[in-house]
Tab-separated table of C-alpha atoms and ligand atoms in Angstrom:
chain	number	residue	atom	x	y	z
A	1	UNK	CA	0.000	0.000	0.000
A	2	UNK	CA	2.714	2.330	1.134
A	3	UNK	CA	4.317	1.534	-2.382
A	4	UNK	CA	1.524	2.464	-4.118
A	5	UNK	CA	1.184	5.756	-2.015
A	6	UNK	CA	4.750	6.557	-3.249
A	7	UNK	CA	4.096	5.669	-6.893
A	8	UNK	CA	1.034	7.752	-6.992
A	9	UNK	CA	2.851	10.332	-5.781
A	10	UNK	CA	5.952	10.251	-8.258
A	11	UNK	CA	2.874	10.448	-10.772
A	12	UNK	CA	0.960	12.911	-9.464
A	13	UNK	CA	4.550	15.353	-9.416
A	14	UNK	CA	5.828	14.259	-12.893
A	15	UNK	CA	2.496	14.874	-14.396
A	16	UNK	CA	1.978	18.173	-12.760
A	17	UNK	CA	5.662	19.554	-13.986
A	18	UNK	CA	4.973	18.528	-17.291
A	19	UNK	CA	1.295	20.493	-17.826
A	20	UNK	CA	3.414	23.434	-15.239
A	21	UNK	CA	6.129	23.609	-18.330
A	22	UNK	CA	3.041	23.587	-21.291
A	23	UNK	CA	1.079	26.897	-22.245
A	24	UNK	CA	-2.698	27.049	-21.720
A	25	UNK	CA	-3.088	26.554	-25.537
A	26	UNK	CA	-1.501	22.931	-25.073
A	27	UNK	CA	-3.040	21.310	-22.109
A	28	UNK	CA	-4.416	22.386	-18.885
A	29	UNK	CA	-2.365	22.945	-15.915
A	30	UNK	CA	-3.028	20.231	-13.517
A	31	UNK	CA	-3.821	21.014	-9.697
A	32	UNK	CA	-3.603	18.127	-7.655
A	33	UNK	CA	-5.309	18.031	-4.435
A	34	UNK	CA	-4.716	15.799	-1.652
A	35	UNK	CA	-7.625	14.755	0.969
A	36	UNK	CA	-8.075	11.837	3.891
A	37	UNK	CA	-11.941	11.171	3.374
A	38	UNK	CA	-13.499	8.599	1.059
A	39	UNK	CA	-16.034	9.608	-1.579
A	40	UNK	CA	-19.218	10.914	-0.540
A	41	UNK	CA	-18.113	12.691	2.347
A	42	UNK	CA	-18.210	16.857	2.775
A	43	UNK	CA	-14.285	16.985	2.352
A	44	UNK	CA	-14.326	14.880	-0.566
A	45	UNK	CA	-17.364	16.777	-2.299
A	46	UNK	CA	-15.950	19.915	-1.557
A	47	UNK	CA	-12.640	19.038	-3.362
A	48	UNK	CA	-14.528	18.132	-6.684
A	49	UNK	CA	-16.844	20.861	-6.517
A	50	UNK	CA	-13.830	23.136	-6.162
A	51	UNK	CA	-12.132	21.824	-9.133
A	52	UNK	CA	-15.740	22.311	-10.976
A	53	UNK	CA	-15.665	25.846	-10.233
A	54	UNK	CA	-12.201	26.385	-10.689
A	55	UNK	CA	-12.140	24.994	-14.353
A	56	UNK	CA	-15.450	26.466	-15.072
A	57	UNK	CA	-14.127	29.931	-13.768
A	58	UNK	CA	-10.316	29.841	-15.995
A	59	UNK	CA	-11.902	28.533	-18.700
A	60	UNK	CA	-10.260	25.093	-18.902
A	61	UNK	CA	-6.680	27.274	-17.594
A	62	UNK	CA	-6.522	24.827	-14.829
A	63	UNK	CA	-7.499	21.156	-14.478
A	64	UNK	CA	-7.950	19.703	-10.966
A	65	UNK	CA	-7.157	15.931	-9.982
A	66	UNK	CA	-8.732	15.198	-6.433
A	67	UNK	CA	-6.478	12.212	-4.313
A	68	UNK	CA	-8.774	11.512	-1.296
A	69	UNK	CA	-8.987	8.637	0.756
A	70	UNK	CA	-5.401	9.379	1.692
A	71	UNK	CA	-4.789	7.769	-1.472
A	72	UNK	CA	-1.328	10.506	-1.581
A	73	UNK	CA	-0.426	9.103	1.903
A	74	UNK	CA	-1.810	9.787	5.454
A	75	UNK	CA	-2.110	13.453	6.510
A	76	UNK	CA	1.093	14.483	8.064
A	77	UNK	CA	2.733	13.403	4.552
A	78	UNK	CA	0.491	15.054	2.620
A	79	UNK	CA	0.226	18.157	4.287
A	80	UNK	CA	4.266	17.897	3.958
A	81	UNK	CA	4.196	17.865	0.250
A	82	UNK	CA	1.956	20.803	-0.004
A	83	UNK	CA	4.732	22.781	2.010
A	84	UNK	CA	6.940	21.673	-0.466
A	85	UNK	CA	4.954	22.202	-2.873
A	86	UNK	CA	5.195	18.696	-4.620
A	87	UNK	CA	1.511	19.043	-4.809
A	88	UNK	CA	-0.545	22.156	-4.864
A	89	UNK	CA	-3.383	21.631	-1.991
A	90	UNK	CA	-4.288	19.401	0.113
A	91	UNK	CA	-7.759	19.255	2.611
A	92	UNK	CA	-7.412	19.124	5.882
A	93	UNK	CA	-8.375	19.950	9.814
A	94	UNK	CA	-6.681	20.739	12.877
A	95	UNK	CA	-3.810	18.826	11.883
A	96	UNK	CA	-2.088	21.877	10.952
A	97	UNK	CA	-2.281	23.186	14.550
A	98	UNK	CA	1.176	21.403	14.793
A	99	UNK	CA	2.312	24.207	12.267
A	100	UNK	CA	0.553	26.678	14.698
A	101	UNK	CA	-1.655	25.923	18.117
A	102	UNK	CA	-3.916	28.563	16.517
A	103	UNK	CA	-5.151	26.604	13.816
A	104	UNK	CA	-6.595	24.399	16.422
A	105	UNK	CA	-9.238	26.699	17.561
A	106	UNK	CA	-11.051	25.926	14.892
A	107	UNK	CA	-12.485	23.271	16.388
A	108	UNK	CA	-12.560	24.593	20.248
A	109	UNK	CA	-14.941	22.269	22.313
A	110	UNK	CA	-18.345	24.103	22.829
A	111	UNK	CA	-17.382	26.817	20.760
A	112	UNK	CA	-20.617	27.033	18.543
A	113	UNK	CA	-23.924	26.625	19.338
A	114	UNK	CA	-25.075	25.947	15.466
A	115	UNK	CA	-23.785	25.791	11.888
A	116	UNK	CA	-25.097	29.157	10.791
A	117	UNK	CA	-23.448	30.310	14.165
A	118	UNK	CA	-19.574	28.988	13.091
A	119	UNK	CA	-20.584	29.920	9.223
A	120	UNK	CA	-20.855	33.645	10.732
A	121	UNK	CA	-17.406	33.251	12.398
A	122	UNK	CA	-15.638	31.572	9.801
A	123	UNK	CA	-16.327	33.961	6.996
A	124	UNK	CA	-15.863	36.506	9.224
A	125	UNK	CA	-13.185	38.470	11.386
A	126	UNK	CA	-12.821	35.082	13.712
A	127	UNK	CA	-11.310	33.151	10.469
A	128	UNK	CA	-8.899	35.661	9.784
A	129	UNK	CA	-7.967	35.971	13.557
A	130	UNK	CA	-7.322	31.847	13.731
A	131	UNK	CA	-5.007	32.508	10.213
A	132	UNK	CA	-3.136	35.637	11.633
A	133	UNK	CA	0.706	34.491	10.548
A	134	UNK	CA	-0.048	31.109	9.191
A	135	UNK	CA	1.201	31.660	6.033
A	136	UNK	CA	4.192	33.256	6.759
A	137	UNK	CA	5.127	30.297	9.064
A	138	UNK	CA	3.572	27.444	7.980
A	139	UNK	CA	4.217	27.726	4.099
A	140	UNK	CA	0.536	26.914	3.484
A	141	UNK	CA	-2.772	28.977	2.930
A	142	UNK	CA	-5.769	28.174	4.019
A	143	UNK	CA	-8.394	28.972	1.341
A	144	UNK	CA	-11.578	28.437	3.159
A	145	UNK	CA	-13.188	26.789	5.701
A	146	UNK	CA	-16.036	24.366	5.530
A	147	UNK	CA	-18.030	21.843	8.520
A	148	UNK	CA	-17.498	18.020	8.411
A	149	UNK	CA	-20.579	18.035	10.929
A	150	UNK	CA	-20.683	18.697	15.181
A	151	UNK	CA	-18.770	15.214	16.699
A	152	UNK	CA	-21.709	13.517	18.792
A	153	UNK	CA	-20.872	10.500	21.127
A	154	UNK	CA	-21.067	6.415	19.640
A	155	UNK	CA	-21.085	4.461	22.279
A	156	UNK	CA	-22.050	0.762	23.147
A	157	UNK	CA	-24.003	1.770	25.812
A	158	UNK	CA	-26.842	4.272	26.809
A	159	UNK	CA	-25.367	8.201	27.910
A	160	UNK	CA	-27.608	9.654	29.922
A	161	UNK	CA	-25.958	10.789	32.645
A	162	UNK	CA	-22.766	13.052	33.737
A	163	UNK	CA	-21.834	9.436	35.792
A	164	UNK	CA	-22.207	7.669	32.508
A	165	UNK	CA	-19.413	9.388	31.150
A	166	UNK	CA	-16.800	9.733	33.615
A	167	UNK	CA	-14.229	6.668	33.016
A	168	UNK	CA	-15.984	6.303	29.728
A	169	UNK	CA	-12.952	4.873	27.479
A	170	UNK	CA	-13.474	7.253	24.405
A	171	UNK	CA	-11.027	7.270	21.387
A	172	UNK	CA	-9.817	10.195	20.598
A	173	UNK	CA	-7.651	11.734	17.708
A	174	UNK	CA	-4.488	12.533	18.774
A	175	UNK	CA	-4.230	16.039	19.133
A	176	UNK	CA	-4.136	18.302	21.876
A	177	UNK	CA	-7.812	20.040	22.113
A	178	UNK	CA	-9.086	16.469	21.795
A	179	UNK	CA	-7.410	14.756	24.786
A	180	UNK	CA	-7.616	18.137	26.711
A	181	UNK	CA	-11.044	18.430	26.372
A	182	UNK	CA	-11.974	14.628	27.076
A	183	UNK	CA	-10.013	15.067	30.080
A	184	UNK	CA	-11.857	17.735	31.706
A	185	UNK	CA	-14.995	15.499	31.039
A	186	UNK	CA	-14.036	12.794	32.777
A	187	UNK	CA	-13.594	10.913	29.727
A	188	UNK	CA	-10.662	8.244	29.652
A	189	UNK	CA	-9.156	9.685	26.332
A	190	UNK	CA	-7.425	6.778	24.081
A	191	UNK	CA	-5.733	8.657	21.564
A	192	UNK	CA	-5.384	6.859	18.170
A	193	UNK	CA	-5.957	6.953	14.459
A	194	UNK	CA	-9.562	6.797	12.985
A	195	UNK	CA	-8.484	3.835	10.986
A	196	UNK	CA	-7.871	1.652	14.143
A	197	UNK	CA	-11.237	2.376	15.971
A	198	UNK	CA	-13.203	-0.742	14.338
A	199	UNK	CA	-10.475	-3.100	16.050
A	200	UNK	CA	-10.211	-0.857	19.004
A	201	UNK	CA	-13.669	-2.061	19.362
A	202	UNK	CA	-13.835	-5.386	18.932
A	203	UNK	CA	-10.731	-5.929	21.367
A	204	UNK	CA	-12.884	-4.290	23.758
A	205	UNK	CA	-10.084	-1.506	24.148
A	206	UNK	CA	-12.748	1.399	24.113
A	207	UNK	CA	-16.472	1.742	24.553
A	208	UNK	CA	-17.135	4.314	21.556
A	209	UNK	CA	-15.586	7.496	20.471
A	210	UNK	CA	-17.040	10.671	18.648
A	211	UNK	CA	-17.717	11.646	15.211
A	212	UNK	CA	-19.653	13.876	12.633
A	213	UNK	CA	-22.519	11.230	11.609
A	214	UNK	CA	-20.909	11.341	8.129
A	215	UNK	CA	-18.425	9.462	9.308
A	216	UNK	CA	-20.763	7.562	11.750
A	217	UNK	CA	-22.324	6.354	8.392
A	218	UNK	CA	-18.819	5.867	5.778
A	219	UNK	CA	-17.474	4.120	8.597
A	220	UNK	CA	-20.592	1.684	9.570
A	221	UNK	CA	-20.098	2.933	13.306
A	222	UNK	CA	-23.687	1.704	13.896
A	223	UNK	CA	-22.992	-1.325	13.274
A	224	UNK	CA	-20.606	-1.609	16.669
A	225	UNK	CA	-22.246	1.229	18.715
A	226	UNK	CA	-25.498	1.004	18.313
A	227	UNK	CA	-25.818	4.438	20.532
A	228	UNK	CA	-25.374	7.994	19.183
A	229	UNK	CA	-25.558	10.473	21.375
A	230	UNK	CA	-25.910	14.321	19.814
A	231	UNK	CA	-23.235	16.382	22.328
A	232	UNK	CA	-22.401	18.809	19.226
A	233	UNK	CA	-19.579	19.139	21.401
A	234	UNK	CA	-16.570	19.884	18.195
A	235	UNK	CA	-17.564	21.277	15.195
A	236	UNK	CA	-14.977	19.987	12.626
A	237	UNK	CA	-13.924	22.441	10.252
A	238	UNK	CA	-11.443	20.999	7.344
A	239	UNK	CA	-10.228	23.810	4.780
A	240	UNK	CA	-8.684	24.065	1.791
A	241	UNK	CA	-4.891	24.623	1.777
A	242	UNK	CA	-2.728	25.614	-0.803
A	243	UNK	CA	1.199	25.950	-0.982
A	244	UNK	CA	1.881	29.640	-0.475
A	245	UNK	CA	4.431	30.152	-2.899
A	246	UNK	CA	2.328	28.634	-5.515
A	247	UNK	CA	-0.544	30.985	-4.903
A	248	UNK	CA	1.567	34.047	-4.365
A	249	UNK	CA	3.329	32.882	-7.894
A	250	UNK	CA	-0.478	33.212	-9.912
A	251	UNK	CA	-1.340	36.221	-11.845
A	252	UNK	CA	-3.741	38.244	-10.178
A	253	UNK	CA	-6.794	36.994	-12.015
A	254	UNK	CA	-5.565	33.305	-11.468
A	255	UNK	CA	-5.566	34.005	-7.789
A	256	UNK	CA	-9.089	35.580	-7.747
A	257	UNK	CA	-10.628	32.437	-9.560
A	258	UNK	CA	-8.877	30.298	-6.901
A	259	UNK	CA	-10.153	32.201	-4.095
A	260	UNK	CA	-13.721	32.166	-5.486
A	261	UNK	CA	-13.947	28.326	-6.015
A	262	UNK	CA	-12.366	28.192	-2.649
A	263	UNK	CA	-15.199	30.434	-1.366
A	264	UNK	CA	-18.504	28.900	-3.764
A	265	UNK	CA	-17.291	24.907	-2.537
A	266	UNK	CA	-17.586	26.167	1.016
A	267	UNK	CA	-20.400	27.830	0.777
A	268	UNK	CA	-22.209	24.870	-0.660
A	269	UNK	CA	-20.714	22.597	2.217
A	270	UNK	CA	-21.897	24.666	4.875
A	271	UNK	CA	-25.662	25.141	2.999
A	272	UNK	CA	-25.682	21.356	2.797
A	273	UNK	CA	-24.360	20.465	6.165
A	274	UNK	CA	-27.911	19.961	8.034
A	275	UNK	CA	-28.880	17.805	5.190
A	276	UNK	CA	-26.088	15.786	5.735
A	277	UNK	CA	-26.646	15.336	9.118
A	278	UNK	CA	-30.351	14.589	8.493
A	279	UNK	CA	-29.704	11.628	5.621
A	280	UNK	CA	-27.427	10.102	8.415
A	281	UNK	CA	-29.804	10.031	11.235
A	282	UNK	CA	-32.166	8.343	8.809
A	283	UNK	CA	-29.392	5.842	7.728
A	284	UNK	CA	-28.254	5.074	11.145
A	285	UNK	CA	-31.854	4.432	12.263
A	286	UNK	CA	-33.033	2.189	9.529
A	287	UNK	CA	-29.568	0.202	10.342
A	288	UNK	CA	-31.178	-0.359	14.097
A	289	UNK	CA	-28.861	2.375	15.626
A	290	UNK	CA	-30.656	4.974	18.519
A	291	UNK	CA	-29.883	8.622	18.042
A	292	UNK	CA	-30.598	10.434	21.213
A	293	UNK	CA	-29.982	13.840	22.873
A	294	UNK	CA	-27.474	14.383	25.971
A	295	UNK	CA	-29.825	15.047	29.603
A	296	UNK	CA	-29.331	18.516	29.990
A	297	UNK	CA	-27.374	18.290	33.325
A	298	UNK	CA	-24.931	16.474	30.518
A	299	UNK	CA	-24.698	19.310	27.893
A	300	UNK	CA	-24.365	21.791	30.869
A	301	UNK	CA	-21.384	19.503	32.034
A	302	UNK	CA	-19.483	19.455	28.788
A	303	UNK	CA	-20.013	23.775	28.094
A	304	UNK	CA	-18.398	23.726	31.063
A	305	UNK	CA	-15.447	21.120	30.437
A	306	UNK	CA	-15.488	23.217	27.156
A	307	UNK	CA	-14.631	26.334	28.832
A	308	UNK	CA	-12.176	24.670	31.356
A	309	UNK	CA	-10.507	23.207	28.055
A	310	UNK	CA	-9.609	26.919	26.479
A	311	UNK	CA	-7.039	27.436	29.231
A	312	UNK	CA	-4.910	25.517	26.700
A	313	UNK	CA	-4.783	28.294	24.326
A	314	UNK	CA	-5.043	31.320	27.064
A	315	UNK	CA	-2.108	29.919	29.089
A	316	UNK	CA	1.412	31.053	28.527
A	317	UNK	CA	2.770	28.424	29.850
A	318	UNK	CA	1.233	25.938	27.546
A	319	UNK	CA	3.408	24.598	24.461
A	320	UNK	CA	-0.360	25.103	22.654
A	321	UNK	CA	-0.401	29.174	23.661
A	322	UNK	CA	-2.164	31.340	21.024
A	323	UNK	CA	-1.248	34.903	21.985
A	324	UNK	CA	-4.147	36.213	20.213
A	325	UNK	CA	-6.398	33.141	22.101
A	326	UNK	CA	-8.943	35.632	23.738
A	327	UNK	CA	-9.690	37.691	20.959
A	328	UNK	CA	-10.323	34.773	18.964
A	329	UNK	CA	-13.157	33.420	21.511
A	330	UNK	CA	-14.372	37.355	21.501
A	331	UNK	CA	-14.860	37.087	17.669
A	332	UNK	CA	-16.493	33.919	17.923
A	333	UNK	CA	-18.920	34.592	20.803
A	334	UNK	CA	-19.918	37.641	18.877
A	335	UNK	CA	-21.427	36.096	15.798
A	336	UNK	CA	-23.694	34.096	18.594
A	337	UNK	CA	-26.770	35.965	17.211
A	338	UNK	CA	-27.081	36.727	13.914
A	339	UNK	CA	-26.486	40.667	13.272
B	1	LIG	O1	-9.592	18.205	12.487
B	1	LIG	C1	-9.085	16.971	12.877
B	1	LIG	C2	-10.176	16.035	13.245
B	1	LIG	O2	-11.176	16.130	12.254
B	1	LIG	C3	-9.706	14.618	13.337
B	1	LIG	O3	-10.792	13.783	13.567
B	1	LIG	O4	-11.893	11.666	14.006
B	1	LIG	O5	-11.224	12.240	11.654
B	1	LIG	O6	-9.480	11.675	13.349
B	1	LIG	P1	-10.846	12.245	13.128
């Protein structure tokens, strides 16, 4: 598999420098983009609708190839040949926030309290707060941001109560908002890749985890924990990236077109994500799965884990400090009602 991932790649580059070296009048120039969901899912969509709109908008100037499925290689290698600029973009979350803690708060615990809430804040002042310096460190851009759908609890058992989750073994991804937050819930936090939850499970090594229910359904989830519980506790935002240089190297017009296909697939993601969340409630259910919302003693319980959880941003001390931390929860807070 790994070989394949490498061969891909070597494609993917060789192919691109060729159509990089043609004119317009010749062939297309070819955009890869790099993704970790399968087909189907908002990340995935979004990537082919941007390449729709980007073609549609140059012309035929550009052609985009979409590689999802982490078909170019896991995340961290992807999103380390978009720095380099082997490829051109790449879709991703808060794995960047290892580039910059910042880029983490996009997916602070109890941060919004609905989509058209976090659609306010991230096409508005709050996104451009989270990006402040990202490109000048990281390399990368990030063109947009779009919801996955709120993470809600899957679980082999009922969650009713605050007591049912304290000790709960809950996988986690492996980043630091994640086991931070789980751990001011109470929740025994196993950190490890999505891709080893279905055996987690069966070995009996955790009771559930959390998820948007898009990946509840790609994933079959139901199908081991027959429970979903609707915390809304994360929103998970993913984003188009794209190597800095790159974009800084396009004509002005080229750069406009990429920022509005950036901007048009997003806005479609977010104006789609309660249908999304809707067709997998219906698919979990007709699969024999329960979808049921959190007491609410329980969602009190986690706003306020969510709140404790922030002090990894706001403190100094922390290697995850984001100087600008409080004015980023400001900004957010403020597009609470709609103005
Ligand atoms: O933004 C990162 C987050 O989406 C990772 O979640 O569950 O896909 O590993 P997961």
């Amino acid at each position: 598999m790994k070989r394949l991932h490498v061969l891909l790649l070597i494609c993917a580059f060789v192919f691109g420098m060729a159509s990089l070296n043609a004119t317009p009048a010749e062939s297309a120039i070819l955009i890869k983009i790099a993704g970790m969901k399968p087909e189907g899912e908002p990340e995935t969509v979004a990537m082919h609708s941007f390449g729709k709109h980007l073609e549609r908008l140059s012309n035929g100037k550009y052609k985009v190839q979409v590689f999802p499925n982490s078909m170019l290689g896991k995340e961290d290698a992807y999103i380390a040949n978009t720095r380099k600029g082997i490829i051109q973009m790449c879709a991703t979350g808060t794995q960047t926030s290892s580039l910059q803690p910042s880029m983490g708060m996009l997916e602070t615990p109890m941060l919004f309290d609905s989509y058209e809430h976090a659609h306010r804040a991230m096409t508005g002042k709050t996104f451009e707060l989270i990006n402040k310096g990202f490109p000048e460190k990281s390399g990368l851009r990030m063109l947009n941001a779009f919801p996955l759908g709120f993470r809600n609890f899957y679980t082999k058992h009922e969650v009713k109560s605050i007591d049912d989750i304290k000790g709960l073994r809950m996988r986690v991804p492996n980043i630091p908002l994640y086991t931070n937050f789980a751990r001011e819930c109470g929740i025994s936090g196993q950190p490890m890749p999505f891709a080893e939850v279905p055996a987690a499970l069966d070995q009996g090594v955790i009771d559930g985890g959390d998820s948007p229910l898009s990946d509840i359904i790609a994933d079959k989830m139901y199908e081991k924990c027959h429970i979903i519980t609707q915390t809304r506790h994360i929103l998970v935002i993913h984003a188009l990236y794209i190597n800095e240089k790159f974009y800084q190297g396009l004509p002005d017009q080229d750069r406009a077109w990429f920022d509005e296909a950036a901007k048009l697939c997003a806005e479609e993601t977010w104006a789609n994500a309660i249908a999304v969340d809707e067709h997998a409630i219906k698919e979990i259910t007709a699969h024999g799965g329960s979808v049921n919302e959190p007491s609410p003693e329980l969602h009190q319980y986690m706003v306020e884990a969510g709140k404790r959880s922030w002090q990894l941003f706001l403190d100094p001390e922390s290697s995850n400090y984001v100087p600008n931390a409080q004015e980023i929860l400001d900004s957010a807070a403020s597009y609470r009602d709609a103005k």
